[in-house]
mmCIF file of N, CA, C and O in Angstrom:
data_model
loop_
_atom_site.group_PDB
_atom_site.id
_atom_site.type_symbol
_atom_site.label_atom_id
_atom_site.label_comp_id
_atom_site.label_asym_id
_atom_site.label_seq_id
_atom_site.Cartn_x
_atom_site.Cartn_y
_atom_site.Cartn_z
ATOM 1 N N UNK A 21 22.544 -2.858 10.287
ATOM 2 C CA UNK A 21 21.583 -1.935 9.718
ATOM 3 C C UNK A 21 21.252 -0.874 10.770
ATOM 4 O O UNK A 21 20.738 -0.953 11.886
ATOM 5 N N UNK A 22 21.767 0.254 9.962
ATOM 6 C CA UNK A 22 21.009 1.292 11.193
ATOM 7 C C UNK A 22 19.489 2.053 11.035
ATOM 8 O O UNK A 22 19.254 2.689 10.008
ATOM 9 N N UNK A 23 18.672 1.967 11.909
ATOM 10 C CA UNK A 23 17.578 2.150 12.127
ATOM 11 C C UNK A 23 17.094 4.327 12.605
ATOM 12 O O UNK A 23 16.076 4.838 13.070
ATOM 13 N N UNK A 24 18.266 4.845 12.217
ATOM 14 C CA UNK A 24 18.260 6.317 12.831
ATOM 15 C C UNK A 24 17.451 7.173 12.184
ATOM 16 O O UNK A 24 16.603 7.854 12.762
ATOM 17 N N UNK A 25 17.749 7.197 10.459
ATOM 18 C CA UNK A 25 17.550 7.733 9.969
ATOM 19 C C UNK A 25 16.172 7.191 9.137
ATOM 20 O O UNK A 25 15.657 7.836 8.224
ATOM 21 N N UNK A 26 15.654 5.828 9.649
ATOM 22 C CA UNK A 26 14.716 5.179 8.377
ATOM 23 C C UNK A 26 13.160 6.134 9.247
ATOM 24 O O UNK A 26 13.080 6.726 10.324
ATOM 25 N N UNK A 27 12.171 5.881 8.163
ATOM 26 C CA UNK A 27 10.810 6.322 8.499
ATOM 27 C C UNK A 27 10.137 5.235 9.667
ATOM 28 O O UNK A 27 10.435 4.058 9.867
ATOM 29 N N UNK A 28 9.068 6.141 10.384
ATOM 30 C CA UNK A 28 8.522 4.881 11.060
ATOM 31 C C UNK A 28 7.968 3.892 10.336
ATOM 32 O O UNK A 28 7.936 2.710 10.679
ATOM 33 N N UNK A 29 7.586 4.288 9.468
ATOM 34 C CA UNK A 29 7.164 2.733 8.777
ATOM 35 C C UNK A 29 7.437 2.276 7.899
ATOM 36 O O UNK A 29 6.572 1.770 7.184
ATOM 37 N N UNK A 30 8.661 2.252 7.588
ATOM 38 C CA UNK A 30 9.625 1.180 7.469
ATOM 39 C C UNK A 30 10.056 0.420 9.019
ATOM 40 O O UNK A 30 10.414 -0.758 9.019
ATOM 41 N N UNK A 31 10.000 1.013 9.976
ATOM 42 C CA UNK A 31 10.306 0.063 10.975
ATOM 43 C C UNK A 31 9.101 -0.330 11.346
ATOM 44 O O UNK A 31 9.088 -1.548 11.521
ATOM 45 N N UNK A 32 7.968 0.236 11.564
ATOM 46 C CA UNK A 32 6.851 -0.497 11.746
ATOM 47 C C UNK A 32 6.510 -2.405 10.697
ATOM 48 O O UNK A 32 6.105 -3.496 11.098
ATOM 49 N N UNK A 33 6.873 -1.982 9.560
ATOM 50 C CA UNK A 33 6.973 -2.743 8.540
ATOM 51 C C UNK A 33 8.045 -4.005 8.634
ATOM 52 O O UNK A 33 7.781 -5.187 8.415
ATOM 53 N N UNK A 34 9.277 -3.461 9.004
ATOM 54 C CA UNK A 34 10.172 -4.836 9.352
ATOM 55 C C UNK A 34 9.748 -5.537 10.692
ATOM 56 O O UNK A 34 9.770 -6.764 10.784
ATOM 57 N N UNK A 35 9.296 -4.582 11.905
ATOM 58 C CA UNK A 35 8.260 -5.110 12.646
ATOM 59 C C UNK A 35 7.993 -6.458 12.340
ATOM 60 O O UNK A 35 8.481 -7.566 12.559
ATOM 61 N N UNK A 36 6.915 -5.888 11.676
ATOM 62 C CA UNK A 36 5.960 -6.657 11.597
ATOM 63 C C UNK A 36 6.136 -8.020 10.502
ATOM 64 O O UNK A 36 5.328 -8.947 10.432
ATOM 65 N N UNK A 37 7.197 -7.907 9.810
ATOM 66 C CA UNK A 37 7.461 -9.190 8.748
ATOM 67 C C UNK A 37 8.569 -9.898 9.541
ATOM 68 O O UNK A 37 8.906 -11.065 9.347
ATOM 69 N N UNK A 38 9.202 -8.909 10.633
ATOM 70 C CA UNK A 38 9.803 -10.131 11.804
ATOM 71 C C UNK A 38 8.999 -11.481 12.763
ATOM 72 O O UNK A 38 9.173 -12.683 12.964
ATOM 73 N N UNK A 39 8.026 -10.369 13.174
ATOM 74 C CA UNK A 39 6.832 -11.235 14.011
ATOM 75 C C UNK A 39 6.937 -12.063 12.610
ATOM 76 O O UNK A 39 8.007 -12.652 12.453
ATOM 77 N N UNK A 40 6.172 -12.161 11.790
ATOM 78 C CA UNK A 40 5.778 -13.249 11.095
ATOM 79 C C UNK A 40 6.774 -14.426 10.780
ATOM 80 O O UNK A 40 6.354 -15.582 10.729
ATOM 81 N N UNK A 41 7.790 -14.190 10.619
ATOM 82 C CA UNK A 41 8.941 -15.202 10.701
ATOM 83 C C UNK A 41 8.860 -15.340 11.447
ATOM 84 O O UNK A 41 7.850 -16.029 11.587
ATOM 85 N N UNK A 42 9.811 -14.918 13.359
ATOM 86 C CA UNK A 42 9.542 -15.470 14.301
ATOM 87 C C UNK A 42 8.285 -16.416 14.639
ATOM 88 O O UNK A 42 8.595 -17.544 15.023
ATOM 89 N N UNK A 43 7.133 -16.171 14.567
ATOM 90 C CA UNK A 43 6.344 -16.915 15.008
ATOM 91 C C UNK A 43 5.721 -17.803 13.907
ATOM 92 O O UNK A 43 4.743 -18.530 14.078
ATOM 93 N N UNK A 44 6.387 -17.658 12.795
ATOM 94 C CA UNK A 44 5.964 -18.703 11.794
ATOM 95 C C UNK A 44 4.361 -18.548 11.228
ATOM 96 O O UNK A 44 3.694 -19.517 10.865
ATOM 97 N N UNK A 45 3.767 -16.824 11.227
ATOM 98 C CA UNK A 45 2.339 -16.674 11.012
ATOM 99 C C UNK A 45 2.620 -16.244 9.718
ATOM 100 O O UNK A 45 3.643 -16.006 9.077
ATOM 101 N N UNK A 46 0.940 -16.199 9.438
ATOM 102 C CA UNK A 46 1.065 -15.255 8.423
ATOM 103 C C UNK A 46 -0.316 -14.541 8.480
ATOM 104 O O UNK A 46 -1.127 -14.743 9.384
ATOM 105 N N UNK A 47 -0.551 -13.537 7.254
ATOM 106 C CA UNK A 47 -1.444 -12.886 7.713
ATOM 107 C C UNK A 47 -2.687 -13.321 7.059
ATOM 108 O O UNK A 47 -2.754 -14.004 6.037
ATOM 109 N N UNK A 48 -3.575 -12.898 7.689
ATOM 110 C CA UNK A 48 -5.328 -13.660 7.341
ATOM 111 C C UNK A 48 -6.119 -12.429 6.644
ATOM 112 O O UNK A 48 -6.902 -12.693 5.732
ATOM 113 N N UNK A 49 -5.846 -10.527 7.233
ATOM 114 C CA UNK A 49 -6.954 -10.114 6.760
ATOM 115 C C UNK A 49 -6.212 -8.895 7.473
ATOM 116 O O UNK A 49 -5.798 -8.819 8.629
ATOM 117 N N UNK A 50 -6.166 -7.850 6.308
ATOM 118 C CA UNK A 50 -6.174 -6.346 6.907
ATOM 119 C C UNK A 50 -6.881 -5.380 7.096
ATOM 120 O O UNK A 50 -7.590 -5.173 6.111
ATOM 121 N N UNK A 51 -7.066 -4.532 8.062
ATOM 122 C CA UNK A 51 -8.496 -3.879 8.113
ATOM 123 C C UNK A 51 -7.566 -2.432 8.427
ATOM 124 O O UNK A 51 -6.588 -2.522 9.169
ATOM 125 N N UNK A 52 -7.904 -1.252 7.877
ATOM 126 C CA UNK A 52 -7.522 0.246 7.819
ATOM 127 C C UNK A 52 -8.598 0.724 8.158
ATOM 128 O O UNK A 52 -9.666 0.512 7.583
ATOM 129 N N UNK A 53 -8.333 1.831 9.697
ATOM 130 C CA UNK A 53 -9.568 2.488 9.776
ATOM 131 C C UNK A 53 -9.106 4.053 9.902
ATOM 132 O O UNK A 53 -8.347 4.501 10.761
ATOM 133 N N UNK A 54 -9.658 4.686 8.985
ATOM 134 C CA UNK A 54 -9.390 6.345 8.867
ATOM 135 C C UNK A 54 -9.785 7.400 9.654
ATOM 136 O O UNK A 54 -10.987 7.385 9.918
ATOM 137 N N UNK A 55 -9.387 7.972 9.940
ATOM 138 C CA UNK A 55 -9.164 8.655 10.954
ATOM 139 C C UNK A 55 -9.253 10.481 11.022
ATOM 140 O O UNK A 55 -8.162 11.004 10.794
ATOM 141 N N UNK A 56 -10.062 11.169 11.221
ATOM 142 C CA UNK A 56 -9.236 12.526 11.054
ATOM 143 C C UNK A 56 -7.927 12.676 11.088
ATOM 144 O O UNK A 56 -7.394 12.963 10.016
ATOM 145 N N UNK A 57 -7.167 12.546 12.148
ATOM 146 C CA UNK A 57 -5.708 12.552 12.868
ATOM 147 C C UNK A 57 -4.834 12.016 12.357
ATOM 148 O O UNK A 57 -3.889 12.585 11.811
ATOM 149 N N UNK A 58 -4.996 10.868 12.444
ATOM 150 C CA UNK A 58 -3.950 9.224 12.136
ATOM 151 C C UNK A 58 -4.868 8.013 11.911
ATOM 152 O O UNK A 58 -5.879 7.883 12.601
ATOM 153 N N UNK A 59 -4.522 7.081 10.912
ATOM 154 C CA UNK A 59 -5.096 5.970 10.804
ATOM 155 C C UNK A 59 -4.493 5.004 11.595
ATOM 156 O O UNK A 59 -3.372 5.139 12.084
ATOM 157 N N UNK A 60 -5.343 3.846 11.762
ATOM 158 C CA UNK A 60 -4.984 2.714 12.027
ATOM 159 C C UNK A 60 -4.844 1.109 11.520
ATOM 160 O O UNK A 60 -5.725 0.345 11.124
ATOM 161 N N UNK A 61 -3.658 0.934 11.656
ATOM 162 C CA UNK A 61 -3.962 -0.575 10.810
ATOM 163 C C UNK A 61 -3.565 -1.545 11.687
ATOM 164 O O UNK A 61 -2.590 -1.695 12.424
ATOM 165 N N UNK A 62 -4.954 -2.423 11.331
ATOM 166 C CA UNK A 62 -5.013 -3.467 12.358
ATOM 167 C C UNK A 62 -4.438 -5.029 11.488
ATOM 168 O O UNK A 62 -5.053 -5.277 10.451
ATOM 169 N N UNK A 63 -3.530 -5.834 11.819
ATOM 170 C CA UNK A 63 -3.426 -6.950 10.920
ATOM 171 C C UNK A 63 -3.681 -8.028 11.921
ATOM 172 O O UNK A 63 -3.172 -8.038 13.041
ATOM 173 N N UNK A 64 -4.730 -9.197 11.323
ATOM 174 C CA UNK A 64 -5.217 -10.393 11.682
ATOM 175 C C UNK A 64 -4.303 -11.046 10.772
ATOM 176 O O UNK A 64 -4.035 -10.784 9.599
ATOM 177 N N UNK A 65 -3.620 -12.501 12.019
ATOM 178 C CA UNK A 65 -2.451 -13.484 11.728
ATOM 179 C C UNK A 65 -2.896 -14.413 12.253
ATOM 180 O O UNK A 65 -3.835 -14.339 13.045
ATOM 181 N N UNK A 66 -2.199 -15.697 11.859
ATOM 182 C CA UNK A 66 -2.398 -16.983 12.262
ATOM 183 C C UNK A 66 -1.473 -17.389 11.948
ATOM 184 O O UNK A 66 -0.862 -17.035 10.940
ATOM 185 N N UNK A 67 -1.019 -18.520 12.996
ATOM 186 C CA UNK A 67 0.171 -19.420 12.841
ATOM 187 C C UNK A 67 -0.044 -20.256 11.978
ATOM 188 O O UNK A 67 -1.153 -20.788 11.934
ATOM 189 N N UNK A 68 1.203 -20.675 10.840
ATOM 190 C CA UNK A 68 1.025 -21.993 9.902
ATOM 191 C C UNK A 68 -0.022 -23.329 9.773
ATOM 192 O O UNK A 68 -0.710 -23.714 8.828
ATOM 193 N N UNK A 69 0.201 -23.957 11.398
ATOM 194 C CA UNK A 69 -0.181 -24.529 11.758
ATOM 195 C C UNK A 69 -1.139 -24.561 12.254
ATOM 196 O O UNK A 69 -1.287 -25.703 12.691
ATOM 197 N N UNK A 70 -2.253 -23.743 12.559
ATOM 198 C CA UNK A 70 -3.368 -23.277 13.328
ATOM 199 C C UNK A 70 -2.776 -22.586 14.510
ATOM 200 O O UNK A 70 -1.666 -22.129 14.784
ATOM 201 N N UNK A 71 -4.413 -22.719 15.360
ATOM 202 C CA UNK A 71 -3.909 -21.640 16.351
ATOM 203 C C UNK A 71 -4.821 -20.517 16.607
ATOM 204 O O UNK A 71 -5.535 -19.994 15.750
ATOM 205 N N UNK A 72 -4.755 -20.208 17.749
ATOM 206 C CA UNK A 72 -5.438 -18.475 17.814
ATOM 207 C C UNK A 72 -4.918 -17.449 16.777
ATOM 208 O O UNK A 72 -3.772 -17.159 16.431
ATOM 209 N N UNK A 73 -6.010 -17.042 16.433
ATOM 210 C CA UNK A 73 -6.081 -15.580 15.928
ATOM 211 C C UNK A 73 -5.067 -14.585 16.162
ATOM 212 O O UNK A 73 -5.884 -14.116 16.954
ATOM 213 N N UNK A 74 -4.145 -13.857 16.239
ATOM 214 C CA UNK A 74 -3.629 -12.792 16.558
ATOM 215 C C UNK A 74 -3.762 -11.027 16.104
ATOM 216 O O UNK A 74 -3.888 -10.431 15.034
ATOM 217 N N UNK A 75 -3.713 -10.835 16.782
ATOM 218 C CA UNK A 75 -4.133 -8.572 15.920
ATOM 219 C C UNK A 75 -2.091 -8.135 16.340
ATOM 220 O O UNK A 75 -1.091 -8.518 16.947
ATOM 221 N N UNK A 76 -2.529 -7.319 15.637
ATOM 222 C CA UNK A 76 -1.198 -6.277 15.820
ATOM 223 C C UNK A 76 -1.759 -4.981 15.035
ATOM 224 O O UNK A 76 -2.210 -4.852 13.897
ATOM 225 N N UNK A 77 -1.555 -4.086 16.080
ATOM 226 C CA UNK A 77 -2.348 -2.605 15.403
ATOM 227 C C UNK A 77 -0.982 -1.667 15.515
ATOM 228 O O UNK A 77 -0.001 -1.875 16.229
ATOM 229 N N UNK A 78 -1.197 -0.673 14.679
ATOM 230 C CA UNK A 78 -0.046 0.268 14.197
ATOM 231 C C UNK A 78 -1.190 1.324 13.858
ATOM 232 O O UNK A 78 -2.291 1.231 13.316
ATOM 233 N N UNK A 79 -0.461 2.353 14.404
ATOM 234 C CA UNK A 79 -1.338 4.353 14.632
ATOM 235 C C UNK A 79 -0.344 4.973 13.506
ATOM 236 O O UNK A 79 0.732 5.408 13.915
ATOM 237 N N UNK A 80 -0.611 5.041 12.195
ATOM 238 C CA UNK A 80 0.310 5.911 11.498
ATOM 239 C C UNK A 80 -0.583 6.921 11.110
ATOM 240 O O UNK A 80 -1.806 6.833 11.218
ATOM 241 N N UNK A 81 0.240 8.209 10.504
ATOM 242 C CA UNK A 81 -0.036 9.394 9.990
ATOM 243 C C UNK A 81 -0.466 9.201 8.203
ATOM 244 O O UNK A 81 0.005 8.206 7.650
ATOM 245 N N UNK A 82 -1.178 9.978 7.522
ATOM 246 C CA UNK A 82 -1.582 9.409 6.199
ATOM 247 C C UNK A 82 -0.343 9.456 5.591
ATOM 248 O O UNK A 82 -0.469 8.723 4.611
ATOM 249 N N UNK A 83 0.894 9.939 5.608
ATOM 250 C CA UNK A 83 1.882 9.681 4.193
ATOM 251 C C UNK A 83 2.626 8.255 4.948
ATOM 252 O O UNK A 83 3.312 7.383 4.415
ATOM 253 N N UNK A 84 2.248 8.385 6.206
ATOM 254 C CA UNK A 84 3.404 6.551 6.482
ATOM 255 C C UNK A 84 2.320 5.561 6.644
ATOM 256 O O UNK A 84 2.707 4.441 6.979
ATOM 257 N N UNK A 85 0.897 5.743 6.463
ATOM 258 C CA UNK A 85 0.338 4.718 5.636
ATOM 259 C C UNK A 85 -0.119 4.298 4.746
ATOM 260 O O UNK A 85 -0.663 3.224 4.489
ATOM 261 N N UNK A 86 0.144 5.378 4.085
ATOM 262 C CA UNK A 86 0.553 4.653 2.442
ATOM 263 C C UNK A 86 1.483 4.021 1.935
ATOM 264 O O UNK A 86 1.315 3.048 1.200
ATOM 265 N N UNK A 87 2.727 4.552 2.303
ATOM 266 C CA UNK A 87 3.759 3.779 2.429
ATOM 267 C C UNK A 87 3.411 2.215 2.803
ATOM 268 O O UNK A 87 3.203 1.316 1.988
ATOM 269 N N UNK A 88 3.398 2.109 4.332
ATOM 270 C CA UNK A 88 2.705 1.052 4.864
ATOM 271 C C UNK A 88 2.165 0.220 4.168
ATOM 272 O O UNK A 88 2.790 -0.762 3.770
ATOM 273 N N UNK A 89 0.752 0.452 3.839
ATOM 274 C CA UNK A 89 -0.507 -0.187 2.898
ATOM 275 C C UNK A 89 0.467 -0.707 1.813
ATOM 276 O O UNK A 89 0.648 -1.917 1.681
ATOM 277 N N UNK A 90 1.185 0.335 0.927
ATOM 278 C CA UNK A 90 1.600 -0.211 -0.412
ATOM 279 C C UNK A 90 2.466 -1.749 -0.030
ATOM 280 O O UNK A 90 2.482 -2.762 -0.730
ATOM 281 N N UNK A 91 3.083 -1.554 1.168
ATOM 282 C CA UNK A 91 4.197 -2.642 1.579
ATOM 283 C C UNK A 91 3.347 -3.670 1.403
ATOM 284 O O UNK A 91 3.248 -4.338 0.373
ATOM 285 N N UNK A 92 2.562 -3.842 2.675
ATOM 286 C CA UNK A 92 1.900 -4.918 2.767
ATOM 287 C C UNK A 92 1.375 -5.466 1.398
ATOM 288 O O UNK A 92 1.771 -6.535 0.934
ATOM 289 N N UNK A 93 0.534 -4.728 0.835
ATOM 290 C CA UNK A 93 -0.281 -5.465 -0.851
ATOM 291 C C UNK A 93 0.638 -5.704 -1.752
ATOM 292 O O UNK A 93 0.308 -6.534 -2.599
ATOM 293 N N UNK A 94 1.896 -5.156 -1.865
ATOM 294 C CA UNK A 94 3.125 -5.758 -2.623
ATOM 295 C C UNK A 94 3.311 -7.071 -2.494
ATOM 296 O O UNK A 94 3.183 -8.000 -3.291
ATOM 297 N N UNK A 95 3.771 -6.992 -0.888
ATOM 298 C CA UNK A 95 4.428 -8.411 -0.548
ATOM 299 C C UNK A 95 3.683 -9.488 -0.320
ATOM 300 O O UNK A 95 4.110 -10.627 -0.510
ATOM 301 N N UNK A 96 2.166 -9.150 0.231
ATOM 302 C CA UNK A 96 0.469 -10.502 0.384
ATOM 303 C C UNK A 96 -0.268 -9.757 -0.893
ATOM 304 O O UNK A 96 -1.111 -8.878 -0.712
ATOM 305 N N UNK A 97 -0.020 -10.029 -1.692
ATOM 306 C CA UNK A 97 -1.334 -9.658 -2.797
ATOM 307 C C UNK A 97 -2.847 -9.953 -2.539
ATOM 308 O O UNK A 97 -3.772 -9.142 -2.493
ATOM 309 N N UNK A 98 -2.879 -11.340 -2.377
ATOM 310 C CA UNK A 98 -3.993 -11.563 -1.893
ATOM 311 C C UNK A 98 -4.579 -11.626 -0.947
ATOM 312 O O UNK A 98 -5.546 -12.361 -0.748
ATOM 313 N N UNK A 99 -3.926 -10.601 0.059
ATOM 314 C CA UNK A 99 -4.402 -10.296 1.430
ATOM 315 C C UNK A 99 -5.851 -9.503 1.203
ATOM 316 O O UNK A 99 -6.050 -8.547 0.453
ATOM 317 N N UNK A 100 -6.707 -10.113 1.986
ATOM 318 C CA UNK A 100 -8.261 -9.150 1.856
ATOM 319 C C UNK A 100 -7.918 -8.034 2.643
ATOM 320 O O UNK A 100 -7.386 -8.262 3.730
ATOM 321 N N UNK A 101 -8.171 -6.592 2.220
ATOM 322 C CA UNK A 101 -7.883 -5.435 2.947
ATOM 323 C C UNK A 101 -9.358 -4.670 3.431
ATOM 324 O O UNK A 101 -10.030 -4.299 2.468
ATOM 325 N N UNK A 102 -9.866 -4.427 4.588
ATOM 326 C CA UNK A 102 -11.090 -3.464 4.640
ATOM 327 C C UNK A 102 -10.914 -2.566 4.842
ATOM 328 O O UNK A 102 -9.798 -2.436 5.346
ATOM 329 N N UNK A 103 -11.602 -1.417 4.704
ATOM 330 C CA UNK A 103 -11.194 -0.045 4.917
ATOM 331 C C UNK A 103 -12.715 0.118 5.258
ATOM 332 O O UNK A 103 -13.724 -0.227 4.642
ATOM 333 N N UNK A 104 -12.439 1.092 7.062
ATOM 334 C CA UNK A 104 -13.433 1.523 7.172
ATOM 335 C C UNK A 104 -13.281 2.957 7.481
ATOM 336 O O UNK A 104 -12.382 3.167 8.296
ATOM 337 N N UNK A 105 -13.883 3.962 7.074
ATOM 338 C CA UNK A 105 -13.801 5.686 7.311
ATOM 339 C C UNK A 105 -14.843 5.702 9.056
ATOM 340 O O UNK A 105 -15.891 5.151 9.391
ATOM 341 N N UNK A 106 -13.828 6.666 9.808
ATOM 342 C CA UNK A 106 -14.809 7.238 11.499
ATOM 343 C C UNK A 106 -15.418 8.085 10.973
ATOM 344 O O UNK A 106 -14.902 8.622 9.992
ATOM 345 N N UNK A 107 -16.709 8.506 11.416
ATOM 346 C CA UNK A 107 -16.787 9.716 11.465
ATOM 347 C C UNK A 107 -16.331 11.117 12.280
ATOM 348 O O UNK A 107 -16.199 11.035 13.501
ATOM 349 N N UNK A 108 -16.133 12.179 11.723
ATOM 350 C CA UNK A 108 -15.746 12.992 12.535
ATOM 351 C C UNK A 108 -16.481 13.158 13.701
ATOM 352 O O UNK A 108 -17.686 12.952 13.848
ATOM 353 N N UNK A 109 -15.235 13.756 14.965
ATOM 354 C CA UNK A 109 -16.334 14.023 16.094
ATOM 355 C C UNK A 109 -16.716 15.515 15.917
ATOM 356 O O UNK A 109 -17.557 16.028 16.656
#
């Protein structure tokens, strides 16, 4: 698979559903925080088995996190998502 031509997030996205295989987690809770600039999405994981908590944060632009967002709620439906808006500075 070549990776040249895909969007960042689509690779942000296989990313991140690699970690979860590799380490056998899954995810607990997504939180989106908006941004003038770029958003951020932060995902809270946990291993199968218990375990610490884990974050993994990703800085995308608004059309590659929508993209993004849609991935994730496709594939965890019942992932709890928060969304919090910054205020401008």
């Amino acid at each position: 698979m070549t990776l040249y031509n895909e969007d960042i997030a689509t690779i942000y996205y296989s990313y991140l559903t690699a970690i979860f295989a590799l380490e056998e987690s899954l995810p607990i809770k997504a939180l989106l925080i908006k941004n003038p600039q770029s958003d951020t999405v932060i995902i809270f994981r946990k291993k199968k088995n218990g375990g610490a908590i884990k974050t993994r944060r990703f800085v995308l632009d608004k059309a590659e996190r929508v993209f993004f967002m849609n991935s994730i709620s496709h594939d965890f439906p019942h992932l709890p998502m928060e969304v919090l808006e910054s205020e401008k500075a």
